[in-house]
PDB file of C-alpha atoms in Angstrom:
ATOM      1  CA  ASN A 799    -122.005-364.615 100.604  1.00 64.00           C
ATOM      2  CA  ALA A 800    -118.313-365.565 100.079  1.00 77.00           C
ATOM      3  CA  GLY A 801    -118.620-365.679  96.295  1.00 94.00           C
ATOM      4  CA  VAL A 802    -114.797-366.434  95.267  1.00 96.00           C
ATOM      5  CA  THR A 803    -112.141-366.351  97.631  1.00 96.00           C
ATOM      6  CA  GLN A 804    -108.340-366.478  96.879  1.00 97.00           C
ATOM      7  CA  THR A 805    -105.628-367.058  99.265  1.00 96.00           C
ATOM      8  CA  PRO A 806    -103.299-365.386  99.867  1.00 97.00           C
ATOM      9  CA  LYS A 807    -103.764-362.012  99.573  1.00 95.00           C
ATOM     10  CA  PHE A 808    -100.132-361.245  99.161  1.00 96.00           C
ATOM     11  CA  GLN A 809     -96.918-362.647  98.675  1.00 97.00           C
ATOM     12  CA  VAL A 810     -93.487-362.202  98.125  1.00 97.00           C
ATOM     13  CA  LEU A 811     -91.447-364.900  96.320  1.00 97.00           C
ATOM     14  CA  LYS A 812     -87.540-365.186  95.530  1.00 98.00           C
ATOM     15  CA  THR A 813     -86.729-365.727  91.710  1.00 98.00           C
ATOM     16  CA  GLY A 814     -86.664-369.937  91.876  1.00 97.00           C
ATOM     17  CA  GLN A 815     -88.807-370.674  94.599  1.00 97.00           C
ATOM     18  CA  SER A 816     -92.474-372.332  94.128  1.00 97.00           C
ATOM     19  CA  MET A 817     -96.040-371.871  95.603  1.00 97.00           C
ATOM     20  CA  THR A 818     -99.544-372.661  94.883  1.00 98.00           C
ATOM     21  CA  LEU A 819    -102.637-369.896  94.388  1.00 98.00           C
ATOM     22  CA  GLN A 820    -105.363-371.268  96.028  1.00 97.00           C
ATOM     23  CA  CYS A 821    -108.998-370.229  94.962  1.00 98.00           C
ATOM     24  CA  ALA A 822    -112.407-371.665  95.739  1.00 97.00           C
ATOM     25  CA  GLN A 823    -115.777-370.579  94.709  1.00 97.00           C
ATOM     26  CA  ASP A 824    -119.076-371.312  96.559  1.00 96.00           C
ATOM     27  CA  MET A 825    -121.769-370.688  93.823  1.00 95.00           C
ATOM     28  CA  ASN A 826    -121.807-373.828  91.988  1.00 95.00           C
ATOM     29  CA  HIS A 827    -120.024-372.906  89.089  1.00 93.00           C
ATOM     30  CA  ASN A 828    -118.913-374.970  86.232  1.00 91.00           C
ATOM     31  CA  SER A 829    -116.290-372.727  84.696  1.00 91.00           C
ATOM     32  CA  MET A 830    -113.462-371.372  86.376  1.00 94.00           C
ATOM     33  CA  TYR A 831    -110.566-369.092  85.492  1.00 94.00           C
ATOM     34  CA  TRP A 832    -106.812-367.502  86.201  1.00 96.00           C
ATOM     35  CA  TYR A 833    -106.056-363.897  85.141  1.00 95.00           C
ATOM     36  CA  ARG A 834    -103.075-361.742  85.410  1.00 96.00           C
ATOM     37  CA  GLN A 835    -103.467-358.206  85.809  1.00 95.00           C
ATOM     38  CA  ASP A 836    -100.087-356.024  84.602  1.00 92.00           C
ATOM     39  CA  PRO A 837    -100.475-352.181  84.526  1.00 84.00           C
ATOM     40  CA  GLY A 838    -101.404-351.174  80.659  1.00 80.00           C
ATOM     41  CA  MET A 839    -102.323-354.684  79.606  1.00 83.00           C
ATOM     42  CA  GLY A 840    -105.664-355.269  81.514  1.00 85.00           C
ATOM     43  CA  LEU A 841    -106.405-358.877  82.209  1.00 90.00           C
ATOM     44  CA  ARG A 842    -104.506-362.176  80.368  1.00 91.00           C
ATOM     45  CA  LEU A 843    -105.861-365.303  80.752  1.00 91.00           C
ATOM     46  CA  ILE A 844    -103.500-367.959  82.108  1.00 94.00           C
ATOM     47  CA  TYR A 845    -105.749-370.963  82.254  1.00 94.00           C
ATOM     48  CA  TYR A 846    -109.225-372.082  82.318  1.00 92.00           C
ATOM     49  CA  SER A 847    -111.391-374.871  83.450  1.00 93.00           C
ATOM     50  CA  ALA A 848    -114.853-375.111  81.553  1.00 88.00           C
ATOM     51  CA  SER A 849    -116.119-377.996  83.661  1.00 88.00           C
ATOM     52  CA  GLU A 850    -114.505-380.065  86.828  1.00 89.00           C
ATOM     53  CA  GLY A 851    -111.786-382.269  85.184  1.00 89.00           C
ATOM     54  CA  THR A 852    -110.957-380.145  82.055  1.00 92.00           C
ATOM     55  CA  THR A 853    -108.235-377.406  82.103  1.00 94.00           C
ATOM     56  CA  ASP A 854    -106.895-375.791  78.920  1.00 92.00           C
ATOM     57  CA  LYS A 855    -104.486-372.879  78.233  1.00 92.00           C
ATOM     58  CA  GLY A 856    -104.996-369.411  77.919  1.00 89.00           C
ATOM     59  CA  GLU A 857    -102.993-366.409  76.276  1.00 87.00           C
ATOM     60  CA  VAL A 858     -99.998-366.765  78.722  1.00 94.00           C
ATOM     61  CA  PRO A 859     -99.882-370.299  80.083  1.00 96.00           C
ATOM     62  CA  ASN A 860     -96.002-370.694  80.402  1.00 97.00           C
ATOM     63  CA  GLY A 861     -94.496-371.063  83.693  1.00 97.00           C
ATOM     64  CA  TYR A 862     -97.914-371.809  85.178  1.00 98.00           C
ATOM     65  CA  ASN A 863     -99.761-375.223  85.911  1.00 97.00           C
ATOM     66  CA  VAL A 864    -102.851-375.690  87.106  1.00 98.00           C
ATOM     67  CA  SER A 865    -105.175-378.058  88.885  1.00 97.00           C
ATOM     68  CA  ARG A 866    -109.433-378.133  89.168  1.00 96.00           C
ATOM     69  CA  LEU A 867    -109.544-380.292  92.440  1.00 89.00           C
ATOM     70  CA  ASN A 868    -112.847-380.546  92.375  1.00 95.00           C
ATOM     71  CA  LYS A 869    -116.017-378.646  91.306  1.00 95.00           C
ATOM     72  CA  ARG A 870    -115.182-375.660  94.024  1.00 97.00           C
ATOM     73  CA  GLU A 871    -111.647-375.446  93.764  1.00 97.00           C
ATOM     74  CA  PHE A 872    -108.880-374.124  91.172  1.00 98.00           C
ATOM     75  CA  SER A 873    -105.439-373.593  91.935  1.00 98.00           C
ATOM     76  CA  LEU A 874    -102.662-372.130  90.131  1.00 98.00           C
ATOM     77  CA  ARG A 875     -99.122-373.442  90.852  1.00 98.00           C
ATOM     78  CA  LEU A 876     -95.512-371.488  89.992  1.00 97.00           C
ATOM     79  CA  GLU A 877     -92.911-374.095  90.060  1.00 94.00           C
ATOM     80  CA  SER A 878     -90.252-371.813  89.477  1.00 97.00           C
ATOM     81  CA  ALA A 879     -91.148-368.378  89.639  1.00 97.00           C
ATOM     82  CA  ALA A 880     -89.510-365.657  87.644  1.00 97.00           C
ATOM     83  CA  PRO A 881     -89.971-361.858  88.053  1.00 97.00           C
ATOM     84  CA  SER A 882     -91.800-361.483  85.166  1.00 97.00           C
ATOM     85  CA  GLN A 883     -94.738-363.476  87.229  1.00 98.00           C
ATOM     86  CA  THR A 884     -94.547-360.621  89.309  1.00 97.00           C
ATOM     87  CA  SER A 885     -98.345-359.617  88.898  1.00 97.00           C
ATOM     88  CA  VAL A 886    -101.781-359.287  90.555  1.00 96.00           C
ATOM     89  CA  TYR A 887    -103.800-362.772  90.144  1.00 98.00           C
ATOM     90  CA  PHE A 888    -107.436-363.196  89.569  1.00 97.00           C
ATOM     91  CA  CYS A 889    -109.491-366.415  90.068  1.00 97.00           C
ATOM     92  CA  ALA A 890    -113.155-365.872  88.580  1.00 95.00           C
ATOM     93  CA  SER A 891    -115.649-368.369  88.058  1.00 94.00           C
ATOM     94  CA  SER A 892    -118.964-368.664  86.084  1.00 91.00           C
ATOM     95  CA  GLU A 893    -121.881-370.523  85.885  1.00 88.00           C
ATOM     96  CA  ALA A 894    -121.638-371.470  82.312  1.00 80.00           C
ATOM     97  CA  GLY A 895    -118.825-370.534  79.642  1.00 77.00           C
ATOM     98  CA  PHE A 896    -118.679-367.594  77.360  1.00 75.00           C
ATOM     99  CA  GLY A 897    -119.503-369.398  73.937  1.00 66.00           C
ATOM    100  CA  ARG A 898    -121.671-368.390  71.105  1.00 59.00           C
ATOM    101  CA  ALA A 899    -124.700-369.989  72.160  1.00 61.00           C
ATOM    102  CA  THR A 900    -124.713-369.537  75.822  1.00 66.00           C
ATOM    103  CA  PRO A 901    -126.560-366.610  76.986  1.00 75.00           C
ATOM    104  CA  ALA A 902    -125.166-363.497  78.557  1.00 78.00           C
ATOM    105  CA  THR A 903    -123.018-364.807  81.491  1.00 83.00           C
ATOM    106  CA  GLU A 904    -121.590-363.009  84.489  1.00 89.00           C
ATOM    107  CA  ALA A 905    -117.829-363.713  85.841  1.00 91.00           C
ATOM    108  CA  PHE A 906    -117.289-363.432  89.557  1.00 94.00           C
ATOM    109  CA  PHE A 907    -113.937-362.594  90.391  1.00 95.00           C
ATOM    110  CA  GLY A 908    -112.011-362.785  93.538  1.00 95.00           C
ATOM    111  CA  GLN A 909    -110.002-360.107  95.454  1.00 94.00           C
ATOM    112  CA  GLY A 910    -106.782-360.935  93.587  1.00 95.00           C
ATOM    113  CA  THR A 911    -103.399-362.028  95.191  1.00 96.00           C
ATOM    114  CA  ARG A 912    -100.680-359.597  94.533  1.00 96.00           C
ATOM    115  CA  LEU A 913     -97.368-361.398  94.209  1.00 97.00           C
ATOM    116  CA  THR A 914     -93.869-360.202  94.058  1.00 97.00           C
ATOM    117  CA  VAL A 915     -90.968-361.948  92.675  1.00 97.00           C
ATOM    118  CA  VAL A 916     -87.500-360.733  93.867  1.00 97.00           C
TER     119      VAL A 916
ATOM    120  CA  GLY B 394    -106.010-363.329  67.153  1.00 53.00           C
ATOM    121  CA  GLU B 395    -108.706-361.966  69.202  1.00 63.00           C
ATOM    122  CA  ASP B 396    -107.786-358.258  70.115  1.00 82.00           C
ATOM    123  CA  VAL B 397    -109.770-355.865  72.593  1.00 88.00           C
ATOM    124  CA  GLU B 398    -108.623-352.184  72.713  1.00 90.00           C
ATOM    125  CA  GLN B 399    -109.011-349.302  74.974  1.00 93.00           C
ATOM    126  CA  SER B 400    -107.605-345.979  75.785  1.00 88.00           C
ATOM    127  CA  LEU B 401    -105.820-346.020  79.001  1.00 90.00           C
ATOM    128  CA  PHE B 402    -106.895-342.998  81.136  1.00 95.00           C
ATOM    129  CA  LEU B 403    -109.868-340.605  80.896  1.00 97.00           C
ATOM    130  CA  SER B 404    -110.584-337.486  83.340  1.00 97.00           C
ATOM    131  CA  VAL B 405    -113.931-335.628  83.446  1.00 97.00           C
ATOM    132  CA  ARG B 406    -115.478-333.323  86.173  1.00 97.00           C
ATOM    133  CA  GLU B 407    -118.351-334.407  88.529  1.00 97.00           C
ATOM    134  CA  GLY B 408    -121.308-333.947  86.731  1.00 97.00           C
ATOM    135  CA  ASP B 409    -120.245-334.186  82.911  1.00 97.00           C
ATOM    136  CA  SER B 410    -120.875-337.008  80.979  1.00 97.00           C
ATOM    137  CA  SER B 411    -117.911-339.663  80.542  1.00 97.00           C
ATOM    138  CA  VAL B 412    -117.727-341.861  77.453  1.00 97.00           C
ATOM    139  CA  ILE B 413    -115.385-344.963  77.341  1.00 97.00           C
ATOM    140  CA  ASN B 414    -114.398-346.255  74.046  1.00 96.00           C
ATOM    141  CA  CYS B 415    -113.481-349.582  73.072  1.00 95.00           C
ATOM    142  CA  THR B 416    -112.745-352.088  69.864  1.00 94.00           C
ATOM    143  CA  TYR B 417    -112.950-355.367  69.265  1.00 89.00           C
ATOM    144  CA  THR B 418    -111.752-357.722  66.443  1.00 84.00           C
ATOM    145  CA  ASP B 419    -114.032-360.907  67.215  1.00 75.00           C
ATOM    146  CA  SER B 420    -117.496-360.283  65.079  1.00 70.00           C
ATOM    147  CA  SER B 421    -118.896-363.224  66.161  1.00 74.00           C
ATOM    148  CA  SER B 422    -119.644-362.589  69.779  1.00 74.00           C
ATOM    149  CA  THR B 423    -123.128-362.970  71.027  1.00 80.00           C
ATOM    150  CA  TYR B 424    -122.879-360.734  73.703  1.00 87.00           C
ATOM    151  CA  LEU B 425    -120.354-357.848  74.591  1.00 90.00           C
ATOM    152  CA  TYR B 426    -119.695-356.944  78.575  1.00 93.00           C
ATOM    153  CA  TRP B 427    -118.477-354.146  80.498  1.00 96.00           C
ATOM    154  CA  TYR B 428    -116.560-354.741  83.843  1.00 96.00           C
ATOM    155  CA  LYS B 429    -115.867-352.143  86.421  1.00 97.00           C
ATOM    156  CA  GLN B 430    -112.659-352.344  88.924  1.00 95.00           C
ATOM    157  CA  GLU B 431    -112.593-350.203  92.080  1.00 94.00           C
ATOM    158  CA  PRO B 432    -109.280-350.053  93.860  1.00 89.00           C
ATOM    159  CA  GLY B 433    -108.006-352.961  95.417  1.00 87.00           C
ATOM    160  CA  ALA B 434    -110.870-355.258  94.249  1.00 90.00           C
ATOM    161  CA  GLY B 435    -111.737-357.765  91.720  1.00 91.00           C
ATOM    162  CA  LEU B 436    -113.659-357.256  88.646  1.00 93.00           C
ATOM    163  CA  GLN B 437    -117.706-356.490  88.699  1.00 95.00           C
ATOM    164  CA  LEU B 438    -120.014-356.897  85.848  1.00 94.00           C
ATOM    165  CA  LEU B 439    -121.308-353.446  84.960  1.00 95.00           C
ATOM    166  CA  THR B 440    -123.505-354.254  81.747  1.00 94.00           C
ATOM    167  CA  TYR B 441    -123.380-356.146  78.898  1.00 92.00           C
ATOM    168  CA  ILE B 442    -125.246-355.507  75.442  1.00 92.00           C
ATOM    169  CA  PHE B 443    -126.399-358.301  73.025  1.00 89.00           C
ATOM    170  CA  SER B 444    -124.881-358.062  69.465  1.00 85.00           C
ATOM    171  CA  ASN B 445    -128.044-357.520  68.100  1.00 87.00           C
ATOM    172  CA  MET B 446    -128.910-354.495  69.908  1.00 89.00           C
ATOM    173  CA  ASP B 447    -127.505-350.858  68.735  1.00 92.00           C
ATOM    174  CA  MET B 448    -128.084-349.462  72.159  1.00 95.00           C
ATOM    175  CA  LYS B 449    -129.315-350.293  75.813  1.00 95.00           C
ATOM    176  CA  GLN B 450    -129.553-347.962  78.463  1.00 95.00           C
ATOM    177  CA  ASP B 451    -129.658-348.799  82.319  1.00 92.00           C
ATOM    178  CA  GLN B 452    -130.258-345.877  84.655  1.00 95.00           C
ATOM    179  CA  ARG B 453    -126.918-343.715  84.107  1.00 96.00           C
ATOM    180  CA  LEU B 454    -125.380-346.144  81.776  1.00 97.00           C
ATOM    181  CA  THR B 455    -125.735-345.992  78.007  1.00 97.00           C
ATOM    182  CA  VAL B 456    -124.050-348.537  75.793  1.00 97.00           C
ATOM    183  CA  LEU B 457    -123.429-348.519  72.075  1.00 96.00           C
ATOM    184  CA  LEU B 458    -122.746-350.627  69.775  1.00 95.00           C
ATOM    185  CA  ASN B 459    -121.552-350.018  66.034  1.00 93.00           C
ATOM    186  CA  LYS B 460    -120.938-353.948  64.760  1.00 90.00           C
ATOM    187  CA  LYS B 461    -120.000-352.352  61.408  1.00 90.00           C
ATOM    188  CA  ASP B 462    -117.008-350.655  62.840  1.00 91.00           C
ATOM    189  CA  LYS B 463    -116.522-353.146  66.024  1.00 91.00           C
ATOM    190  CA  HIS B 464    -116.657-350.215  68.135  1.00 94.00           C
ATOM    191  CA  LEU B 465    -118.504-350.527  71.750  1.00 94.00           C
ATOM    192  CA  SER B 466    -118.547-347.386  74.017  1.00 97.00           C
ATOM    193  CA  LEU B 467    -120.062-346.683  77.477  1.00 97.00           C
ATOM    194  CA  ARG B 468    -121.393-343.719  78.396  1.00 98.00           C
ATOM    195  CA  ILE B 469    -122.025-342.742  82.185  1.00 97.00           C
ATOM    196  CA  ALA B 470    -124.209-340.050  82.626  1.00 98.00           C
ATOM    197  CA  ASP B 471    -123.759-337.124  85.475  1.00 97.00           C
ATOM    198  CA  THR B 472    -120.204-338.585  86.491  1.00 98.00           C
ATOM    199  CA  GLN B 473    -119.622-338.908  90.388  1.00 97.00           C
ATOM    200  CA  THR B 474    -116.486-339.268  92.282  1.00 95.00           C
ATOM    201  CA  GLY B 475    -117.835-342.763  93.203  1.00 94.00           C
ATOM    202  CA  ASP B 476    -117.207-343.673  89.642  1.00 96.00           C
ATOM    203  CA  SER B 477    -113.960-343.541  89.742  1.00 96.00           C
ATOM    204  CA  ALA B 478    -112.338-347.048  88.765  1.00 97.00           C
ATOM    205  CA  ILE B 479    -111.168-348.652  85.845  1.00 96.00           C
ATOM    206  CA  TYR B 480    -113.576-350.146  83.473  1.00 97.00           C
ATOM    207  CA  PHE B 481    -112.950-353.237  81.292  1.00 96.00           C
ATOM    208  CA  CYS B 482    -114.663-353.782  77.843  1.00 94.00           C
ATOM    209  CA  ALA B 483    -114.612-357.634  77.398  1.00 91.00           C
ATOM    210  CA  ASP B 484    -115.224-359.840  74.520  1.00 87.00           C
ATOM    211  CA  PRO B 485    -116.031-363.823  74.023  1.00 82.00           C
ATOM    212  CA  SER B 486    -113.220-364.758  71.876  1.00 68.00           C
ATOM    213  CA  GLY B 487    -113.469-367.484  69.136  1.00 55.00           C
ATOM    214  CA  GLY B 488    -117.065-368.868  69.837  1.00 49.00           C
ATOM    215  CA  GLY B 489    -117.185-372.109  71.941  1.00 52.00           C
ATOM    216  CA  TYR B 490    -113.352-371.359  73.330  1.00 56.00           C
ATOM    217  CA  ASN B 491    -115.332-370.668  76.450  1.00 65.00           C
ATOM    218  CA  LYS B 492    -113.084-367.720  77.228  1.00 76.00           C
ATOM    219  CA  LEU B 493    -113.373-363.969  78.132  1.00 84.00           C
ATOM    220  CA  ILE B 494    -110.695-361.636  76.624  1.00 85.00           C
ATOM    221  CA  PHE B 495    -110.295-358.196  78.307  1.00 90.00           C
ATOM    222  CA  GLY B 496    -108.846-354.437  77.066  1.00 90.00           C
ATOM    223  CA  ALA B 497    -106.489-353.100  78.979  1.00 92.00           C
ATOM    224  CA  GLY B 498    -108.737-351.118  80.990  1.00 94.00           C
ATOM    225  CA  THR B 499    -109.891-347.203  80.513  1.00 96.00           C
ATOM    226  CA  ARG B 500    -108.800-345.471  84.489  1.00 96.00           C
ATOM    227  CA  LEU B 501    -111.874-343.131  85.061  1.00 97.00           C
ATOM    228  CA  ALA B 502    -110.642-340.224  87.343  1.00 97.00           C
ATOM    229  CA  VAL B 503    -113.420-337.905  88.229  1.00 97.00           C
ATOM    230  CA  HIS B 504    -112.213-334.361  90.038  1.00 94.00           C
ATOM    231  CA  PRO B 505    -114.448-331.724  91.233  1.00 90.00           C
TER     232      PRO B 505
END
């Protein structure tokens, strides 16, 4: 089972360049997420998509855009990369969201993309 | 806003118990979660606890929840070298906002 697949695994960008991180899940999940992981700061939510056709900002959306292309795919775009965006990026998906009324929900994570902006 | 706090490092001897602590601010969550991240990998769900429970036991894992103090802990009995990883507690935020807020993660190092 593939689960959540992210591409690329590693990327080096120059300041000002743009790129798109791809994410696809094969579990028919409704919700998808993009997180960044920085040392000592844990995972911070960039954007999420509660269902196909909707996207919302998370904690740290500045400098990023997202597209929920279809139910399977959720991409993250850096329009003009900055050194502060050097991080490990994780895509995740879940069958349902994490609201009060929902049952315990598991988020499935991809392997991550290690991005360095020089 | 919502916040989840953890200490960053814990070192234990193989065979001892490990206790990883977490405090959170959003008391409306129905469930609280523990995730594990092994080196070079994404996060995987380890266990979770329903907010009406004080304790949940799952083999070597024991989760304790103190709602009054908003304190969550994960105890690993008979810690093994394979338990070396980063452990994150996670709190769904704001009820209905459909997002999971993670702590900074506690790096557990197990030594012989």
